[in-house]
């Protein structure tokens, strides 16, 4: 944990020079840096009202309902800051027929021309066009500098100023402080961007506060016309005070961008068999990677809770890592001191499994692509009698019951055995439950479906009375890692048993609305040539194909190369976020919804599953270290930038003077060394 005592608000320091009024709230919050008197004045704050949602209508010009968008008439809008986001908004403004002007320090005249926007390099020229609306699309950290350099005297005195910053109290106070009292002000936040809204703005949140709008009907109408731009695109319009916005949104946005940037540093890539959880991570990276570091830094700097959030995220990651290492320490102690005679054999078998996994993975990495196997079995609406199987589920916990529902519904005969008594749950599902494994095996099931945890699989398998089963029984596992059960089956099962290693890449949460299009990975490790054995294997695979699963035939080694790492990262991030107890807000961004969905998809899985992914993934330790390194690197970026701002605020003028003095000394020294008096005559 990196501590920053200089940032802790409880510390008292000797009095230092005042920070300027332009200092961000984050810096003004530091107790050892007194704020400017102008900043400490009380600010009038609207009382927090219930959220007011306005839904757009299909006909933007309709006025039959008070919540319908007003008729859109042409506005002359000047965009200040014509970067990525300014251009993004300009496209829609132009498409709606508004006159759009733009100014930016960088020359975007070619881009502006393509969009049908008039571009001005000189802000005086732009302001002399008398736009009705000034739309500030600058970064958070440059907004004050840009605002104070605008020639406000060249604008009409009733001009409407609108900002679109991701933090609102800062923007509100700045506009009230910098603008003449006769200018109108709307503080707004379109809670979407070029990536999250690339399809449309429909149902995306647009939050706003009418901070100061003149009483004249023309001003009121202009304000409604501007808001109508977003309402007509289908945005969910939410009127909310700036303080309430920051309370709800600033924290969730900062957390979203932090996690997105950490994952982006890991270089995550899509695989042929992505889980829903991993797809969620990829979506999060995609939604945040297009935003500049300036935006992220602004969220950090102008959010008073940002430092606390960084520390909470750090603590959550440390706590999870301690849980893993604590469990690992317990297992090692048990192996060394309670079962010393078997240590060597366990170590040897673990080494062999790891070596096999590494060898197989390296051999398969050279393949260009894994081709999904399109399983073509006897897929029909109903299962005929010849295809019905007698399936014994060993391990009737959460996942075993989840699969049993579908097996029973399809008409298969389902038996179950578990150390815990699930007799009542089995009866409700139409499953025959056995508390004794001998009794189960004497029923001669055609398929033994192992739904045990990764950690208990070997123990359960060794305790099975194989002698009571038919010699041609098919053994199937559904573990999240595949090389481990493959080697385990080959090592412990009699050679006449068939083996099918599978991974339904979904669970009770991600598959609660059906299995359609969800990946089901399988490897026919050992299937006898007998026609009945082949048909039985295909009948089992039909169970999942019939439900619409994406059937992918893939070796166990290739599966682990693609899936084990991505699953471990997914579950790690999900469990870290779960420890933060994130809560939904009335104005969630798409990115924050992604985080909540990730927690939902992983929270239902046991720690045993997560620990198994850690134990039986040879790259898990490296992945933990990479995540830790990525987070530490991001913190260094943030605190390094903050250090620079502090130095500039506190020592900027004195440092400049020191540099000038140093240059002067060097110049004078050089002049002295070249003077005739300094030249020695040989």
Short mmCIF file of N, CA and C in Angstrom, two decimals, residues 461-616:
data_model
loop_
_atom_site.label_atom_id
_atom_site.label_comp_id
_atom_site.label_asym_id
_atom_site.label_seq_id
_atom_site.Cartn_x
_atom_site.Cartn_y
_atom_site.Cartn_z
N UNK A 461 -13.72 -38.57 -6.61
CA UNK A 461 -13.49 -39.59 -7.64
C UNK A 461 -12.89 -40.86 -7.05
N UNK A 462 -11.91 -40.68 -6.18
CA UNK A 462 -11.24 -41.84 -5.58
C UNK A 462 -12.16 -42.64 -4.66
N UNK A 463 -13.19 -41.96 -4.14
CA UNK A 463 -14.10 -42.65 -3.21
C UNK A 463 -15.25 -43.35 -3.92
N UNK A 464 -15.35 -43.20 -5.25
CA UNK A 464 -16.45 -43.81 -5.99
C UNK A 464 -16.25 -45.33 -6.10
N UNK A 465 -17.30 -46.13 -5.86
CA UNK A 465 -17.19 -47.59 -6.00
C UNK A 465 -17.33 -48.00 -7.48
N UNK A 466 -16.23 -47.87 -8.23
CA UNK A 466 -16.25 -48.15 -9.67
C UNK A 466 -16.74 -49.58 -9.97
N UNK A 467 -16.44 -50.50 -9.05
CA UNK A 467 -16.76 -51.91 -9.30
C UNK A 467 -18.27 -52.14 -9.40
N UNK A 468 -19.08 -51.20 -8.90
CA UNK A 468 -20.53 -51.37 -8.93
C UNK A 468 -21.15 -50.77 -10.21
N UNK A 469 -20.32 -50.13 -11.03
CA UNK A 469 -20.80 -49.54 -12.28
C UNK A 469 -20.59 -50.51 -13.44
N UNK A 470 -21.34 -50.28 -14.52
CA UNK A 470 -21.07 -51.02 -15.75
C UNK A 470 -19.70 -50.61 -16.27
N UNK A 471 -19.02 -51.54 -16.90
CA UNK A 471 -17.64 -51.26 -17.32
C UNK A 471 -17.54 -50.24 -18.45
N UNK A 472 -18.64 -49.94 -19.11
CA UNK A 472 -18.60 -48.99 -20.23
C UNK A 472 -19.15 -47.61 -19.85
N UNK A 473 -19.30 -47.37 -18.54
CA UNK A 473 -19.91 -46.10 -18.09
C UNK A 473 -19.15 -44.89 -18.64
N UNK A 474 -19.92 -43.84 -18.99
CA UNK A 474 -19.33 -42.58 -19.47
C UNK A 474 -19.17 -41.62 -18.30
N UNK A 475 -17.94 -41.15 -18.06
CA UNK A 475 -17.68 -40.14 -17.03
C UNK A 475 -17.53 -38.77 -17.68
N UNK A 476 -18.26 -37.79 -17.13
CA UNK A 476 -18.23 -36.41 -17.65
C UNK A 476 -17.97 -35.46 -16.48
N UNK A 477 -17.09 -34.49 -16.71
CA UNK A 477 -16.91 -33.44 -15.69
C UNK A 477 -17.35 -32.11 -16.27
N UNK A 478 -17.59 -31.13 -15.40
CA UNK A 478 -17.99 -29.79 -15.85
C UNK A 478 -17.12 -28.72 -15.17
N UNK A 479 -15.87 -29.07 -14.85
CA UNK A 479 -15.00 -28.13 -14.15
C UNK A 479 -14.59 -26.98 -15.05
N UNK A 480 -14.19 -25.87 -14.41
CA UNK A 480 -13.78 -24.66 -15.14
C UNK A 480 -12.36 -24.74 -15.66
N UNK A 481 -11.59 -25.73 -15.18
CA UNK A 481 -10.26 -26.02 -15.74
C UNK A 481 -10.33 -27.42 -16.32
N UNK A 482 -9.56 -27.70 -17.36
CA UNK A 482 -9.77 -28.95 -18.08
C UNK A 482 -8.57 -29.90 -18.08
N UNK A 483 -7.37 -29.42 -18.09
CA UNK A 483 -6.22 -30.33 -18.07
C UNK A 483 -6.18 -31.14 -16.78
N UNK A 484 -6.52 -30.49 -15.68
CA UNK A 484 -6.51 -31.18 -14.38
C UNK A 484 -7.48 -32.37 -14.35
N UNK A 485 -8.77 -32.21 -14.67
CA UNK A 485 -9.66 -33.39 -14.63
C UNK A 485 -9.33 -34.42 -15.70
N UNK A 486 -8.83 -33.98 -16.84
CA UNK A 486 -8.44 -34.93 -17.89
C UNK A 486 -7.37 -35.88 -17.36
N UNK A 487 -6.32 -35.31 -16.78
CA UNK A 487 -5.24 -36.13 -16.24
C UNK A 487 -5.72 -36.99 -15.07
N UNK A 488 -6.62 -36.43 -14.27
CA UNK A 488 -7.17 -37.15 -13.12
C UNK A 488 -7.98 -38.37 -13.57
N UNK A 489 -8.83 -38.18 -14.57
CA UNK A 489 -9.63 -39.29 -15.10
C UNK A 489 -8.74 -40.38 -15.69
N UNK A 490 -7.79 -39.96 -16.50
CA UNK A 490 -6.91 -40.94 -17.15
C UNK A 490 -6.09 -41.71 -16.13
N UNK A 491 -5.79 -41.06 -15.01
CA UNK A 491 -4.96 -41.69 -13.99
C UNK A 491 -5.75 -42.66 -13.10
N UNK A 492 -7.02 -42.32 -12.79
CA UNK A 492 -7.75 -43.08 -11.78
C UNK A 492 -8.90 -43.94 -12.32
N UNK A 493 -9.42 -43.64 -13.50
CA UNK A 493 -10.54 -44.44 -14.01
C UNK A 493 -10.04 -45.71 -14.69
N UNK A 494 -10.76 -46.80 -14.54
CA UNK A 494 -10.40 -48.02 -15.28
C UNK A 494 -10.39 -47.74 -16.78
N UNK A 495 -9.55 -48.39 -17.54
CA UNK A 495 -9.38 -48.07 -18.98
C UNK A 495 -10.62 -48.32 -19.83
N UNK A 496 -11.57 -49.13 -19.33
CA UNK A 496 -12.75 -49.41 -20.16
C UNK A 496 -13.84 -48.33 -20.01
N UNK A 497 -13.65 -47.36 -19.09
CA UNK A 497 -14.63 -46.29 -18.93
C UNK A 497 -14.39 -45.21 -20.00
N UNK A 498 -15.49 -44.64 -20.50
CA UNK A 498 -15.38 -43.52 -21.45
C UNK A 498 -15.20 -42.21 -20.68
N UNK A 499 -14.54 -41.26 -21.33
CA UNK A 499 -14.26 -39.96 -20.69
C UNK A 499 -14.62 -38.82 -21.63
N UNK A 500 -15.43 -37.90 -21.12
CA UNK A 500 -15.77 -36.68 -21.86
C UNK A 500 -15.54 -35.50 -20.92
N UNK A 501 -14.57 -34.65 -21.26
CA UNK A 501 -14.30 -33.45 -20.45
C UNK A 501 -15.08 -32.27 -21.05
N UNK A 502 -15.90 -31.60 -20.24
CA UNK A 502 -16.73 -30.50 -20.75
C UNK A 502 -16.63 -29.28 -19.84
N UNK A 503 -17.00 -28.15 -20.40
CA UNK A 503 -17.12 -26.92 -19.61
C UNK A 503 -18.29 -26.10 -20.14
N UNK A 504 -19.46 -26.20 -19.47
CA UNK A 504 -20.54 -25.25 -19.79
C UNK A 504 -20.09 -23.87 -19.28
N UNK A 505 -19.83 -22.96 -20.20
CA UNK A 505 -19.23 -21.68 -19.80
C UNK A 505 -20.30 -20.68 -19.38
N UNK A 506 -21.13 -21.16 -18.46
CA UNK A 506 -22.21 -20.35 -17.91
C UNK A 506 -22.63 -21.00 -16.60
N UNK A 507 -23.47 -20.33 -15.86
CA UNK A 507 -23.90 -20.87 -14.58
C UNK A 507 -25.31 -20.42 -14.26
N UNK A 508 -25.74 -20.63 -13.02
CA UNK A 508 -27.11 -20.28 -12.63
C UNK A 508 -27.45 -18.81 -12.86
N UNK A 509 -26.46 -17.92 -12.75
CA UNK A 509 -26.74 -16.49 -12.94
C UNK A 509 -26.72 -16.11 -14.41
N UNK A 510 -25.63 -16.44 -15.11
CA UNK A 510 -25.51 -16.04 -16.52
C UNK A 510 -26.41 -16.86 -17.43
N UNK A 511 -26.85 -18.05 -16.96
CA UNK A 511 -27.72 -18.89 -17.78
C UNK A 511 -29.15 -18.95 -17.28
N UNK A 512 -29.54 -17.97 -16.45
CA UNK A 512 -30.88 -18.04 -15.84
C UNK A 512 -31.99 -17.79 -16.85
N UNK A 513 -31.68 -17.10 -17.95
CA UNK A 513 -32.70 -16.82 -18.97
C UNK A 513 -32.58 -17.73 -20.19
N UNK A 514 -31.88 -18.82 -20.04
CA UNK A 514 -31.70 -19.75 -21.16
C UNK A 514 -30.23 -19.89 -21.51
N UNK A 515 -29.92 -20.95 -22.27
CA UNK A 515 -28.53 -21.24 -22.63
C UNK A 515 -28.23 -20.90 -24.08
N UNK A 516 -29.14 -20.29 -24.76
CA UNK A 516 -28.96 -20.00 -26.18
C UNK A 516 -27.72 -19.14 -26.42
N UNK A 517 -26.88 -19.58 -27.35
CA UNK A 517 -25.65 -18.88 -27.77
C UNK A 517 -24.55 -18.89 -26.71
N UNK A 518 -24.76 -19.57 -25.59
CA UNK A 518 -23.70 -19.65 -24.58
C UNK A 518 -22.76 -20.81 -24.92
N UNK A 519 -21.44 -20.62 -24.75
CA UNK A 519 -20.48 -21.66 -25.18
C UNK A 519 -20.51 -22.90 -24.30
N UNK A 520 -20.48 -24.05 -24.96
CA UNK A 520 -20.30 -25.32 -24.27
C UNK A 520 -19.09 -26.00 -24.91
N UNK A 521 -18.00 -26.11 -24.16
CA UNK A 521 -16.73 -26.63 -24.68
C UNK A 521 -16.59 -28.09 -24.26
N UNK A 522 -16.13 -28.93 -25.17
CA UNK A 522 -15.97 -30.34 -24.83
C UNK A 522 -14.78 -30.96 -25.55
N UNK A 523 -14.26 -32.01 -24.95
CA UNK A 523 -13.15 -32.78 -25.52
C UNK A 523 -13.46 -34.26 -25.29
N UNK A 524 -13.63 -35.00 -26.40
CA UNK A 524 -13.88 -36.45 -26.30
C UNK A 524 -12.54 -37.13 -26.02
N UNK A 525 -12.20 -37.18 -24.74
CA UNK A 525 -10.88 -37.67 -24.32
C UNK A 525 -10.72 -39.16 -24.64
N UNK A 526 -11.76 -39.92 -24.33
CA UNK A 526 -11.69 -41.36 -24.60
C UNK A 526 -13.11 -41.91 -24.77
N UNK A 527 -13.48 -42.16 -26.00
CA UNK A 527 -14.80 -42.71 -26.31
C UNK A 527 -14.58 -43.99 -27.11
N UNK A 528 -15.14 -45.09 -26.63
CA UNK A 528 -14.96 -46.37 -27.31
C UNK A 528 -15.54 -46.36 -28.72
N UNK A 529 -15.03 -47.26 -29.57
CA UNK A 529 -15.46 -47.31 -30.97
C UNK A 529 -16.84 -47.96 -31.15
N UNK A 530 -17.31 -48.60 -30.11
CA UNK A 530 -18.62 -49.24 -30.20
C UNK A 530 -19.69 -48.21 -30.56
N UNK A 531 -20.58 -48.60 -31.47
CA UNK A 531 -21.61 -47.68 -31.97
C UNK A 531 -22.48 -47.14 -30.84
N UNK A 532 -22.79 -47.97 -29.84
CA UNK A 532 -23.63 -47.54 -28.74
C UNK A 532 -22.93 -46.49 -27.86
N UNK A 533 -21.62 -46.64 -27.72
CA UNK A 533 -20.87 -45.67 -26.92
C UNK A 533 -20.83 -44.31 -27.63
N UNK A 534 -20.60 -44.34 -28.93
CA UNK A 534 -20.58 -43.10 -29.71
C UNK A 534 -21.94 -42.42 -29.65
N UNK A 535 -23.02 -43.22 -29.80
CA UNK A 535 -24.37 -42.66 -29.76
C UNK A 535 -24.68 -42.07 -28.39
N UNK A 536 -24.21 -42.73 -27.32
CA UNK A 536 -24.46 -42.23 -25.96
C UNK A 536 -23.76 -40.89 -25.74
N UNK A 537 -22.53 -40.79 -26.20
CA UNK A 537 -21.78 -39.53 -26.09
C UNK A 537 -22.52 -38.41 -26.83
N UNK A 538 -22.98 -38.73 -28.06
CA UNK A 538 -23.70 -37.72 -28.84
C UNK A 538 -25.02 -37.34 -28.19
N UNK A 539 -25.69 -38.31 -27.58
CA UNK A 539 -26.95 -38.02 -26.89
C UNK A 539 -26.72 -37.08 -25.72
N UNK A 540 -25.61 -37.27 -25.02
CA UNK A 540 -25.31 -36.37 -23.91
C UNK A 540 -25.05 -34.96 -24.43
N UNK A 541 -24.26 -34.84 -25.50
CA UNK A 541 -23.97 -33.52 -26.07
C UNK A 541 -25.24 -32.87 -26.61
N UNK A 542 -26.18 -33.70 -27.08
CA UNK A 542 -27.46 -33.20 -27.59
C UNK A 542 -28.22 -32.40 -26.52
N UNK A 543 -28.03 -32.76 -25.26
CA UNK A 543 -28.72 -32.06 -24.17
C UNK A 543 -28.45 -30.56 -24.25
N UNK A 544 -27.21 -30.21 -24.52
CA UNK A 544 -26.80 -28.80 -24.55
C UNK A 544 -27.05 -28.18 -25.93
N UNK A 545 -26.84 -28.96 -26.99
CA UNK A 545 -27.10 -28.45 -28.33
C UNK A 545 -28.58 -28.10 -28.51
N UNK A 546 -29.45 -28.93 -27.93
CA UNK A 546 -30.89 -28.70 -28.03
C UNK A 546 -31.31 -27.40 -27.34
N UNK A 547 -30.54 -26.98 -26.32
CA UNK A 547 -30.85 -25.74 -25.60
C UNK A 547 -30.27 -24.51 -26.29
N UNK A 548 -29.61 -24.73 -27.43
CA UNK A 548 -29.08 -23.60 -28.20
C UNK A 548 -27.67 -23.21 -27.89
N UNK A 549 -26.95 -24.04 -27.12
CA UNK A 549 -25.56 -23.70 -26.78
C UNK A 549 -24.69 -23.65 -28.04
N UNK A 550 -23.66 -22.83 -27.96
CA UNK A 550 -22.64 -22.80 -29.00
C UNK A 550 -21.66 -23.94 -28.69
N UNK A 551 -21.75 -25.01 -29.46
CA UNK A 551 -20.98 -26.23 -29.18
C UNK A 551 -19.58 -26.10 -29.78
N UNK A 552 -18.58 -26.13 -28.92
CA UNK A 552 -17.20 -25.93 -29.36
C UNK A 552 -16.35 -27.13 -28.94
N UNK A 553 -15.85 -27.91 -29.92
CA UNK A 553 -14.95 -29.01 -29.60
C UNK A 553 -13.52 -28.48 -29.58
N UNK A 554 -12.83 -28.72 -28.48
CA UNK A 554 -11.51 -28.11 -28.26
C UNK A 554 -10.75 -28.98 -27.27
N UNK A 555 -9.44 -29.13 -27.47
CA UNK A 555 -8.66 -29.92 -26.53
C UNK A 555 -8.63 -29.24 -25.16
N UNK A 556 -8.41 -30.04 -24.14
CA UNK A 556 -8.36 -29.50 -22.78
C UNK A 556 -7.25 -28.47 -22.64
N UNK A 557 -6.11 -28.74 -23.27
CA UNK A 557 -4.98 -27.80 -23.17
C UNK A 557 -5.33 -26.47 -23.82
N UNK A 558 -5.98 -26.53 -24.98
CA UNK A 558 -6.36 -25.29 -25.67
C UNK A 558 -7.41 -24.53 -24.87
N UNK A 559 -8.35 -25.25 -24.27
CA UNK A 559 -9.35 -24.60 -23.42
C UNK A 559 -8.67 -23.83 -22.29
N UNK A 560 -7.73 -24.48 -21.62
CA UNK A 560 -7.09 -23.82 -20.49
C UNK A 560 -6.27 -22.62 -20.92
N UNK A 561 -5.70 -22.70 -22.11
CA UNK A 561 -4.94 -21.56 -22.62
C UNK A 561 -5.85 -20.36 -22.84
N UNK A 562 -7.04 -20.62 -23.39
CA UNK A 562 -7.98 -19.52 -23.68
C UNK A 562 -8.74 -19.07 -22.44
N UNK A 563 -9.22 -20.04 -21.64
CA UNK A 563 -10.25 -19.73 -20.65
C UNK A 563 -9.76 -19.58 -19.22
N UNK A 564 -8.80 -20.38 -18.81
CA UNK A 564 -8.43 -20.37 -17.39
C UNK A 564 -7.97 -18.98 -16.96
N UNK A 565 -7.13 -18.33 -17.78
CA UNK A 565 -6.64 -16.99 -17.42
C UNK A 565 -7.74 -15.96 -17.41
N UNK A 566 -8.58 -15.97 -18.46
CA UNK A 566 -9.65 -14.97 -18.55
C UNK A 566 -10.64 -15.14 -17.41
N UNK A 567 -10.95 -16.38 -17.04
CA UNK A 567 -11.87 -16.63 -15.93
C UNK A 567 -11.29 -16.15 -14.61
N UNK A 568 -9.99 -16.40 -14.42
CA UNK A 568 -9.37 -15.99 -13.16
C UNK A 568 -9.39 -14.47 -13.02
N UNK A 569 -9.08 -13.76 -14.09
CA UNK A 569 -9.11 -12.29 -14.06
C UNK A 569 -10.53 -11.80 -13.82
N UNK A 570 -11.50 -12.43 -14.49
CA UNK A 570 -12.91 -12.03 -14.34
C UNK A 570 -13.35 -12.19 -12.89
N UNK A 571 -13.08 -13.36 -12.30
CA UNK A 571 -13.51 -13.61 -10.93
C UNK A 571 -12.74 -12.75 -9.94
N UNK A 572 -11.47 -12.50 -10.20
CA UNK A 572 -10.69 -11.63 -9.31
C UNK A 572 -11.29 -10.24 -9.26
N UNK A 573 -11.53 -9.65 -10.43
CA UNK A 573 -12.07 -8.29 -10.47
C UNK A 573 -13.49 -8.26 -9.89
N UNK A 574 -14.29 -9.29 -10.18
CA UNK A 574 -15.64 -9.35 -9.63
C UNK A 574 -15.64 -9.40 -8.12
N UNK A 575 -14.73 -10.19 -7.54
CA UNK A 575 -14.68 -10.32 -6.09
C UNK A 575 -14.11 -9.07 -5.42
N UNK A 576 -13.17 -8.41 -6.07
CA UNK A 576 -12.65 -7.14 -5.53
C UNK A 576 -13.79 -6.12 -5.47
N UNK A 577 -14.54 -6.01 -6.56
CA UNK A 577 -15.64 -5.04 -6.60
C UNK A 577 -16.75 -5.41 -5.62
N UNK A 578 -16.96 -6.71 -5.42
CA UNK A 578 -17.98 -7.14 -4.47
C UNK A 578 -17.65 -6.66 -3.06
N UNK A 579 -16.35 -6.65 -2.72
CA UNK A 579 -15.92 -6.20 -1.39
C UNK A 579 -16.18 -4.70 -1.20
N UNK A 580 -16.28 -3.94 -2.31
CA UNK A 580 -16.55 -2.50 -2.22
C UNK A 580 -18.02 -2.20 -2.02
N UNK A 581 -18.88 -3.23 -2.16
CA UNK A 581 -20.33 -3.09 -1.98
C UNK A 581 -20.89 -1.96 -2.85
N UNK A 582 -20.59 -2.04 -4.14
CA UNK A 582 -21.11 -1.05 -5.09
C UNK A 582 -22.63 -1.11 -5.13
N UNK A 583 -23.25 0.05 -5.26
CA UNK A 583 -24.70 0.13 -5.33
C UNK A 583 -25.13 0.86 -6.59
N UNK A 584 -26.26 0.45 -7.11
CA UNK A 584 -26.82 1.10 -8.28
C UNK A 584 -27.27 2.51 -7.93
N UNK A 585 -27.24 3.42 -8.90
CA UNK A 585 -27.73 4.79 -8.72
C UNK A 585 -28.85 5.04 -9.72
N UNK A 586 -29.60 6.11 -9.54
CA UNK A 586 -30.67 6.41 -10.50
C UNK A 586 -30.13 6.82 -11.87
N UNK A 587 -28.83 7.11 -11.96
CA UNK A 587 -28.26 7.61 -13.22
C UNK A 587 -26.99 6.84 -13.58
N UNK A 588 -27.06 5.52 -13.61
CA UNK A 588 -25.89 4.71 -13.93
C UNK A 588 -25.43 4.95 -15.37
N UNK A 589 -24.12 5.05 -15.55
CA UNK A 589 -23.57 5.04 -16.90
C UNK A 589 -23.53 3.60 -17.40
N UNK A 590 -23.30 3.43 -18.70
CA UNK A 590 -23.17 2.08 -19.24
C UNK A 590 -21.99 1.36 -18.61
N UNK A 591 -20.90 2.10 -18.38
CA UNK A 591 -19.71 1.50 -17.78
C UNK A 591 -19.97 1.01 -16.38
N UNK A 592 -20.70 1.82 -15.58
CA UNK A 592 -20.99 1.42 -14.21
C UNK A 592 -21.96 0.25 -14.18
N UNK A 593 -22.91 0.23 -15.12
CA UNK A 593 -23.80 -0.92 -15.24
C UNK A 593 -22.99 -2.19 -15.50
N UNK A 594 -21.92 -2.04 -16.28
CA UNK A 594 -21.04 -3.17 -16.57
C UNK A 594 -20.40 -3.70 -15.31
N UNK A 595 -19.94 -2.80 -14.43
CA UNK A 595 -19.34 -3.23 -13.16
C UNK A 595 -20.35 -3.98 -12.30
N UNK A 596 -21.54 -3.43 -12.20
CA UNK A 596 -22.59 -4.06 -11.39
C UNK A 596 -22.93 -5.44 -11.94
N UNK A 597 -22.97 -5.54 -13.28
CA UNK A 597 -23.29 -6.82 -13.91
C UNK A 597 -22.18 -7.84 -13.64
N UNK A 598 -20.93 -7.36 -13.64
CA UNK A 598 -19.81 -8.25 -13.35
C UNK A 598 -19.91 -8.82 -11.94
N UNK A 599 -20.22 -7.96 -10.98
CA UNK A 599 -20.39 -8.42 -9.59
C UNK A 599 -21.53 -9.43 -9.51
N UNK A 600 -22.62 -9.14 -10.20
CA UNK A 600 -23.79 -10.04 -10.19
C UNK A 600 -23.44 -11.41 -10.77
N UNK A 601 -22.64 -11.42 -11.84
CA UNK A 601 -22.30 -12.68 -12.51
C UNK A 601 -21.32 -13.54 -11.73
N UNK A 602 -20.54 -12.92 -10.83
CA UNK A 602 -19.51 -13.68 -10.11
C UNK A 602 -19.85 -13.90 -8.63
N UNK A 603 -20.74 -13.07 -8.08
CA UNK A 603 -21.01 -13.13 -6.63
C UNK A 603 -21.66 -14.45 -6.23
N UNK A 604 -22.40 -15.06 -7.15
CA UNK A 604 -23.10 -16.30 -6.81
C UNK A 604 -22.20 -17.51 -6.77
N UNK A 605 -20.99 -17.40 -7.30
CA UNK A 605 -20.06 -18.54 -7.31
C UNK A 605 -19.31 -18.62 -5.98
N UNK A 606 -19.03 -19.83 -5.57
CA UNK A 606 -18.38 -20.04 -4.27
C UNK A 606 -16.90 -19.64 -4.33
N UNK A 607 -16.35 -19.39 -3.14
CA UNK A 607 -14.91 -19.12 -3.06
C UNK A 607 -14.12 -20.35 -3.45
N UNK A 608 -14.70 -21.53 -3.25
CA UNK A 608 -14.04 -22.78 -3.65
C UNK A 608 -13.74 -22.78 -5.14
N UNK A 609 -14.72 -22.31 -5.95
CA UNK A 609 -14.51 -22.24 -7.39
C UNK A 609 -13.36 -21.28 -7.71
N UNK A 610 -13.39 -20.10 -7.09
CA UNK A 610 -12.35 -19.11 -7.34
C UNK A 610 -10.98 -19.63 -6.92
N UNK A 611 -10.93 -20.25 -5.74
CA UNK A 611 -9.66 -20.77 -5.26
C UNK A 611 -9.16 -21.89 -6.17
N UNK A 612 -10.09 -22.68 -6.70
CA UNK A 612 -9.71 -23.73 -7.65
C UNK A 612 -9.11 -23.14 -8.92
N UNK A 613 -9.69 -22.05 -9.42
CA UNK A 613 -9.13 -21.38 -10.61
C UNK A 613 -7.71 -20.88 -10.32
N UNK A 614 -7.49 -20.46 -9.07
CA UNK A 614 -6.16 -20.00 -8.67
C UNK A 614 -5.18 -21.17 -8.57
N UNK A 615 -5.61 -22.23 -7.89
CA UNK A 615 -4.73 -23.37 -7.64
C UNK A 615 -4.36 -24.12 -8.92
N UNK A 616 -5.33 -24.29 -9.82
CA UNK A 616 -5.11 -25.14 -10.98
C UNK A 616 -4.89 -24.36 -12.26
#
